[in-house]
XYZ file of C-alpha atoms in Angstrom:
420
model
C -37.342 36.683 26.525
C -36.331 33.284 25.152
C -37.510 34.447 21.722
C -35.312 37.535 21.925
C -32.271 35.455 22.987
C -32.822 33.048 20.084
C -33.093 35.900 17.554
C -29.979 37.514 19.013
C -27.980 34.287 18.625
C -29.167 33.845 15.051
C -28.190 37.405 14.160
C -24.791 36.899 15.791
C -24.291 33.746 13.692
C -25.208 35.718 10.577
C -22.741 38.468 11.496
C -20.030 35.816 12.069
C -20.663 34.403 8.601
C -20.405 37.870 7.070
C -17.203 38.488 9.020
C -15.762 35.244 7.696
C -16.512 36.359 4.149
C -14.883 39.721 4.848
C -11.795 38.057 6.282
C -11.485 35.800 3.238
C -11.774 38.794 0.935
C -9.202 40.704 2.998
C -6.764 37.778 2.945
C -7.137 37.259 -0.760
C -7.006 40.956 -1.682
C -5.710 41.247 -5.210
C -5.832 37.456 -5.611
C -9.636 37.471 -5.463
C -9.859 36.836 -9.202
C -7.599 33.760 -8.835
C -9.844 32.377 -6.098
C -12.956 32.825 -8.236
C -11.280 31.172 -11.236
C -10.308 28.186 -9.088
C -13.838 27.839 -7.716
C -15.106 27.090 -11.221
C -13.156 23.829 -11.094
C -15.142 22.546 -8.089
C -15.871 18.870 -8.876
C -19.232 19.002 -7.091
C -20.858 21.546 -9.409
C -21.963 18.654 -11.612
C -23.987 17.197 -8.732
C -26.459 20.121 -8.812
C -29.958 18.835 -9.617
C -31.856 21.629 -11.364
C -35.100 19.672 -11.578
C -35.700 19.847 -7.789
C -34.818 23.528 -7.348
C -37.701 25.913 -6.641
C -36.863 29.303 -5.149
C -40.493 30.434 -4.866
C -40.845 28.716 -1.477
C -40.695 30.779 1.693
C -37.070 31.179 2.813
C -37.341 29.122 6.012
C -34.982 26.469 7.407
C -36.692 23.072 7.094
C -35.490 22.109 10.600
C -35.384 25.241 12.782
C -38.041 27.143 10.753
C -35.855 30.241 11.017
C -35.693 32.771 8.190
C -32.240 34.070 9.212
C -29.093 32.961 7.374
C -30.834 30.331 5.216
C -28.988 28.245 2.607
C -30.509 26.147 -0.172
C -29.083 22.684 -0.880
C -28.699 22.578 -4.658
C -28.764 18.775 -4.754
C -32.104 18.100 -3.011
C -33.651 21.599 -2.951
C -34.201 21.797 0.825
C -33.477 24.886 2.927
C -31.189 24.834 5.975
C -29.848 27.424 8.389
C -26.191 28.433 8.804
C -22.991 26.955 7.405
C -20.833 26.548 10.525
C -19.582 23.160 11.728
C -22.629 22.710 14.003
C -25.221 24.219 11.682
C -28.116 22.366 10.068
C -26.727 22.922 6.554
C -23.312 21.496 7.446
C -24.866 18.484 9.194
C -26.998 17.821 6.121
C -23.951 18.055 3.827
C -22.017 15.474 5.862
C -24.962 13.127 6.381
C -26.149 12.998 2.758
C -22.901 14.037 0.955
C -24.670 17.065 -0.544
C -21.935 19.670 -0.798
C -23.146 22.631 -2.894
C -25.253 25.294 -1.135
C -26.571 28.746 -2.055
C -27.018 31.591 0.416
C -30.539 32.809 -0.335
C -29.740 36.342 0.875
C -26.326 37.072 -0.688
C -26.758 34.571 -3.574
C -23.223 33.279 -3.020
C -22.327 29.619 -3.514
C -20.563 27.494 -0.888
C -19.104 23.978 -0.799
C -19.751 22.468 2.635
C -18.637 19.248 4.286
C -15.290 18.997 2.454
C -12.012 18.928 4.319
C -9.406 19.248 1.583
C -6.437 21.564 1.091
C -7.340 24.542 -1.147
C -6.243 24.250 -4.734
C -5.922 20.440 -4.749
C -5.337 19.919 -8.457
C -6.244 16.200 -8.338
C -9.897 17.242 -8.048
C -9.620 18.375 -11.661
C -8.879 14.790 -12.742
C -12.051 13.503 -11.073
C -14.121 16.273 -12.614
C -12.816 15.808 -16.149
C -13.125 12.012 -16.001
C -16.694 12.328 -14.701
C -17.574 14.757 -17.486
C -16.121 12.427 -20.121
C -18.071 9.428 -18.818
C -21.334 11.373 -18.694
C -20.815 12.597 -22.240
C -20.075 9.069 -23.477
C -23.191 7.586 -21.889
C -25.582 10.500 -22.416
C -28.553 9.128 -24.417
C -29.344 12.653 -25.692
C -25.929 13.379 -27.182
C -26.163 15.810 -30.084
C -22.915 14.557 -31.618
C -21.993 10.948 -32.333
C -18.468 11.465 -30.978
C -16.939 12.887 -27.780
C -13.666 14.801 -27.533
C -11.374 13.645 -24.702
C -8.949 16.599 -24.908
C -9.989 18.206 -21.610
C -9.526 14.857 -19.876
C -6.105 14.382 -21.508
C -5.022 17.874 -20.466
C -6.032 17.080 -16.879
C -3.920 13.898 -17.031
C -0.877 15.873 -18.216
C -1.370 18.461 -15.473
C -2.119 16.070 -12.604
C 0.672 13.627 -13.519
C 3.188 16.516 -13.659
C 3.817 15.714 -17.338
C 4.757 12.089 -16.676
C 2.063 11.228 -19.226
C 1.749 13.480 -22.272
C -0.567 13.781 -25.250
C 2.281 13.904 -27.763
C 4.220 10.917 -26.408
C 3.035 7.337 -26.012
C 3.480 5.894 -22.543
C 3.170 2.440 -21.034
C -0.426 1.288 -20.533
C 0.221 -0.474 -17.206
C 2.115 2.514 -15.810
C -0.753 4.805 -16.772
C -3.431 2.505 -15.370
C -1.546 2.175 -12.069
C -1.178 5.931 -11.723
C -4.740 6.672 -12.873
C -6.471 4.268 -10.484
C -4.401 5.393 -7.501
C -4.852 9.077 -8.398
C -8.631 8.714 -8.638
C -8.700 6.747 -5.377
C -6.781 9.488 -3.559
C -8.750 12.345 -5.121
C -12.029 10.707 -4.073
C -10.874 10.729 -0.448
C -9.632 7.156 -0.332
C -6.698 6.008 1.777
C -5.161 2.658 2.710
C -7.963 2.168 5.239
C -10.767 4.252 3.715
C -12.446 2.841 0.608
C -13.559 4.639 -2.536
C -15.530 3.675 -5.639
C -12.217 2.621 -7.229
C -11.309 0.128 -4.511
C -14.885 -1.173 -4.310
C -14.726 -2.071 -7.999
C -11.128 -3.260 -8.468
C -9.513 -4.060 -5.106
C -8.968 -7.635 -3.972
C -6.674 -9.137 -1.347
C -4.120 -11.923 -1.108
C -1.787 -13.714 1.269
C 1.939 -13.499 0.581
C 4.196 -16.221 1.952
C 7.807 -15.026 1.915
C 10.970 -16.908 2.857
C 14.452 -15.382 2.885
C 17.167 -17.326 1.044
C 20.825 -17.587 2.098
C 23.447 -15.945 -0.085
C 24.437 -18.285 -2.977
C 28.169 -17.875 -2.264
C 27.856 -19.536 1.157
C 28.858 -23.155 1.708
C 26.135 -25.812 2.070
C 26.840 -26.088 5.809
C 26.462 -22.342 6.314
C 23.246 -22.322 4.292
C 21.816 -25.174 6.351
C 22.680 -23.395 9.588
C 20.979 -20.186 8.454
C 17.811 -21.957 7.305
C 17.186 -23.100 10.886
C 17.205 -19.531 12.290
C 13.994 -17.538 12.718
C 15.036 -14.917 10.157
C 14.933 -17.498 7.362
C 11.550 -18.988 8.310
C 8.514 -18.414 6.124
C 6.549 -15.245 6.942
C 2.912 -14.607 5.987
C 1.436 -11.173 5.282
C -1.853 -9.807 3.942
C -1.864 -7.392 1.024
C -4.400 -5.708 -1.255
C -4.156 -5.353 -5.032
C -5.831 -3.389 -7.828
C -4.541 -5.765 -10.507
C -2.702 -9.081 -10.719
C 0.606 -9.364 -12.584
C 0.951 -12.585 -14.580
C 4.462 -13.770 -15.521
C 5.087 -15.285 -18.955
C 7.523 -18.153 -19.533
C 10.841 -17.145 -21.052
C 10.692 -16.679 -24.833
C 12.927 -18.897 -27.020
C 16.290 -17.437 -28.026
C 16.986 -19.524 -31.142
C 15.235 -19.827 -34.493
C 13.762 -23.042 -35.842
C 14.838 -24.960 -38.977
C 13.053 -22.488 -41.263
C 15.019 -19.575 -39.781
C 11.911 -18.219 -38.077
C 11.357 -17.572 -34.429
C 8.806 -19.850 -32.849
C 6.074 -17.853 -31.103
C 5.241 -19.903 -28.011
C 1.764 -20.217 -26.568
C 0.701 -20.698 -22.961
C -2.751 -21.292 -21.430
C -4.082 -18.616 -19.086
C -4.500 -21.119 -16.261
C -0.792 -21.992 -16.423
C 0.293 -18.432 -15.628
C -2.536 -18.101 -13.086
C -0.859 -20.950 -11.162
C 1.290 -18.240 -9.549
C -1.639 -17.619 -7.173
C -2.519 -21.212 -6.207
C -0.623 -21.000 -2.913
C 1.874 -23.724 -3.897
C 3.929 -22.308 -6.775
C 7.103 -20.667 -5.469
C 9.187 -18.114 -7.311
C 12.491 -16.474 -6.422
C 12.561 -12.677 -6.223
C 15.915 -10.916 -6.195
C 16.625 -7.543 -4.637
C 19.844 -5.562 -4.506
C 21.032 -7.280 -1.325
C 18.769 -10.245 -0.565
C 16.824 -13.018 -2.295
C 13.364 -14.209 -1.315
C 11.182 -17.185 -2.201
C 7.533 -16.168 -2.431
C 4.176 -17.780 -3.084
C 0.743 -16.161 -3.296
C -2.864 -17.086 -2.606
C -5.973 -14.962 -3.091
C -8.319 -14.195 -0.183
C -10.833 -11.859 -1.853
C -11.916 -11.336 -5.462
C -13.200 -7.919 -6.647
C -16.228 -7.328 -8.918
C -13.824 -6.359 -11.722
C -10.554 -8.262 -11.911
C -7.635 -6.802 -13.883
C -4.795 -8.955 -15.243
C -1.509 -7.373 -16.384
C 0.545 -9.780 -18.466
C 4.206 -8.924 -17.960
C 5.566 -8.690 -21.505
C 8.370 -6.182 -21.011
C 11.629 -6.651 -19.123
C 14.291 -3.975 -18.733
C 18.014 -4.579 -18.518
C 20.989 -2.261 -18.511
C 20.891 -1.721 -22.250
C 17.370 -1.951 -23.680
C 13.786 -3.148 -23.178
C 12.836 -6.645 -24.321
C 9.351 -7.820 -25.235
C 8.061 -11.342 -24.747
C 5.802 -12.250 -27.731
C 4.226 -15.313 -26.073
C 0.555 -15.733 -26.953
C -1.770 -16.373 -24.003
C -4.640 -18.732 -24.785
C -7.710 -17.830 -22.756
C -11.469 -18.406 -22.887
C -13.725 -15.376 -23.314
C -16.284 -16.439 -20.706
C -16.731 -18.637 -17.626
C -13.247 -18.433 -16.099
C -13.598 -19.896 -12.600
C -10.957 -18.718 -10.103
C -12.196 -20.604 -7.042
C -9.147 -22.883 -6.900
C -6.873 -19.864 -6.372
C -8.685 -18.810 -3.183
C -7.815 -19.903 0.333
C -10.081 -22.522 1.927
C -11.734 -19.881 4.123
C -12.370 -17.596 1.140
C -13.862 -20.447 -0.893
C -16.597 -20.736 1.739
C -17.406 -17.022 1.796
C -17.076 -16.107 -1.895
C -20.388 -16.952 -3.565
C -19.449 -16.392 -7.183
C -15.929 -16.756 -8.569
C -16.659 -16.981 -12.309
C -15.584 -14.140 -14.605
C -16.228 -13.023 -18.191
C -13.834 -10.922 -20.273
C -15.065 -7.368 -21.014
C -11.887 -5.640 -22.297
C -8.539 -6.691 -23.729
C -5.663 -4.241 -24.336
C -3.122 -5.401 -26.936
C 0.396 -4.155 -27.669
C 1.684 -4.689 -31.207
C 5.200 -4.122 -32.529
C 8.497 -3.300 -30.878
C 8.704 -2.391 -27.194
C 9.518 1.281 -27.765
C 7.815 1.851 -31.131
C 4.705 -0.316 -30.874
C 1.039 0.661 -30.884
C -1.936 -0.176 -28.704
C -5.380 -1.411 -29.653
C -8.244 -2.549 -27.464
C -11.022 -5.118 -27.730
C -14.236 -4.128 -25.956
C -17.447 -6.065 -25.380
C -20.684 -4.200 -26.079
C -23.052 -5.530 -23.427
C -26.226 -4.468 -25.215
C -25.570 -6.551 -28.318
C -22.972 -9.020 -27.024
C -20.667 -8.081 -29.930
C -16.940 -7.420 -29.719
C -15.325 -4.324 -31.227
C -11.694 -3.463 -31.907
C -10.636 0.158 -31.375
C -7.375 1.775 -32.415
C -7.237 5.569 -32.326
C -10.356 6.680 -34.245
C -10.927 3.361 -36.046
C -13.655 1.055 -34.719
C -14.310 -2.313 -36.379
C -16.177 -5.517 -35.587
C -14.103 -8.495 -34.494
C -14.867 -12.154 -33.909
C -14.310 -13.397 -30.330
C -12.075 -16.167 -31.687
C -9.620 -13.566 -33.043
C -9.128 -11.909 -29.655
C -7.200 -14.854 -28.232
C -4.625 -14.656 -31.065
C -3.387 -11.224 -30.009
C -0.533 -10.246 -27.685
C -2.730 -9.356 -24.704
C -1.190 -6.872 -22.280
C -4.056 -5.861 -19.961
C -7.322 -7.730 -19.443
C -10.409 -6.670 -17.494
C -12.757 -9.398 -16.299
C -16.226 -8.875 -14.844
C -17.610 -11.197 -12.185
C -20.831 -12.937 -13.139
C -23.841 -12.011 -11.063
C -25.405 -14.837 -9.110
C -29.113 -15.594 -9.177
C -29.443 -14.080 -5.704
C -27.981 -10.792 -6.951
C -30.351 -10.736 -9.904
C -33.333 -11.383 -7.628
C -32.212 -8.577 -5.326
C -31.815 -6.159 -8.234
C -35.278 -7.074 -9.521
C -36.875 -6.499 -6.121
C -35.127 -3.145 -5.646
C -35.963 -2.046 -9.171
C -32.350 -1.658 -10.275
């Protein structure tokens, strides 16, 4: 009797699944072709592992041993029953983040364990970026070059044409949008992490103090500074990159009628984050005095050197050269005392340097990249790739820099023991 009840329930579950499919088809109606076309853009199709798939096994669920309504996981090759919220297949998809399944009876594909609005176009960005990275690093590439056009088209579509192939945009604006778009498309939120935040996100303390209006008398200013509203407030904030402010460029030419190009050490502009340096920030109504101090350093630290300032008439570029070492930049002094005790390694090496040459609106970008295998530096601009000496990198007008944290001896030992 128990056997009959169990079979009856399984058959009812199978009928419910078929009904669901029928309802979907009925709802879609003439739009069925659109639904199928959209399904081809599923970002999880690339996770299918063909090497573990073997459909010659008996069609039995690996947990319930039932042969009714069995689905094959196309990532690990195991068979599971059902696809409802409480089924074995759905539980497996959530537990192991295996999302692509095949119904072994109807031969239809399903994506399980994903709660996302249908037609979310940002998934396309993740898929195209993943494809581009796999093509770049594929050791069995037939061609020596990779075309990024599909990725660029996804950027145009997902950014709602804010960034276009035919028009040069600002590198910092694009990087900000791209990192946040990938973070959101991968399921990340302000509280939930993603691979983007694990790699690039750090945290800092912001000390902010409101300033009295400059038109007030000294007595009125002194009276306001005593009130609670004008006391220093501390807040915690995360960041994906740090903005470094350059000193003001000279306005006048020297004796030879040439503008002097000033130079500044990297550690001078990093002083913004030492917890002591204060800077005034003006808003439309109020002025604030702020200082910053880092509390957590990410594995990859991004610096954005603020070269462009906008006014009511045009965009100005600061040509100041930043002098920086290529390796062994220690940022421990910019951490709070508590963070200095917890952060094991605070030394970074430069791995990429984005340069802007020329006028603010008509300039061009080039990038310096470190090849880890050989330790050589290369300069890339459009399709041109040339060798470059490390000493020449520091003479450029750096705009964005990416630094990689050095691995400690403990990390290397761990990687060796785990076989990574």
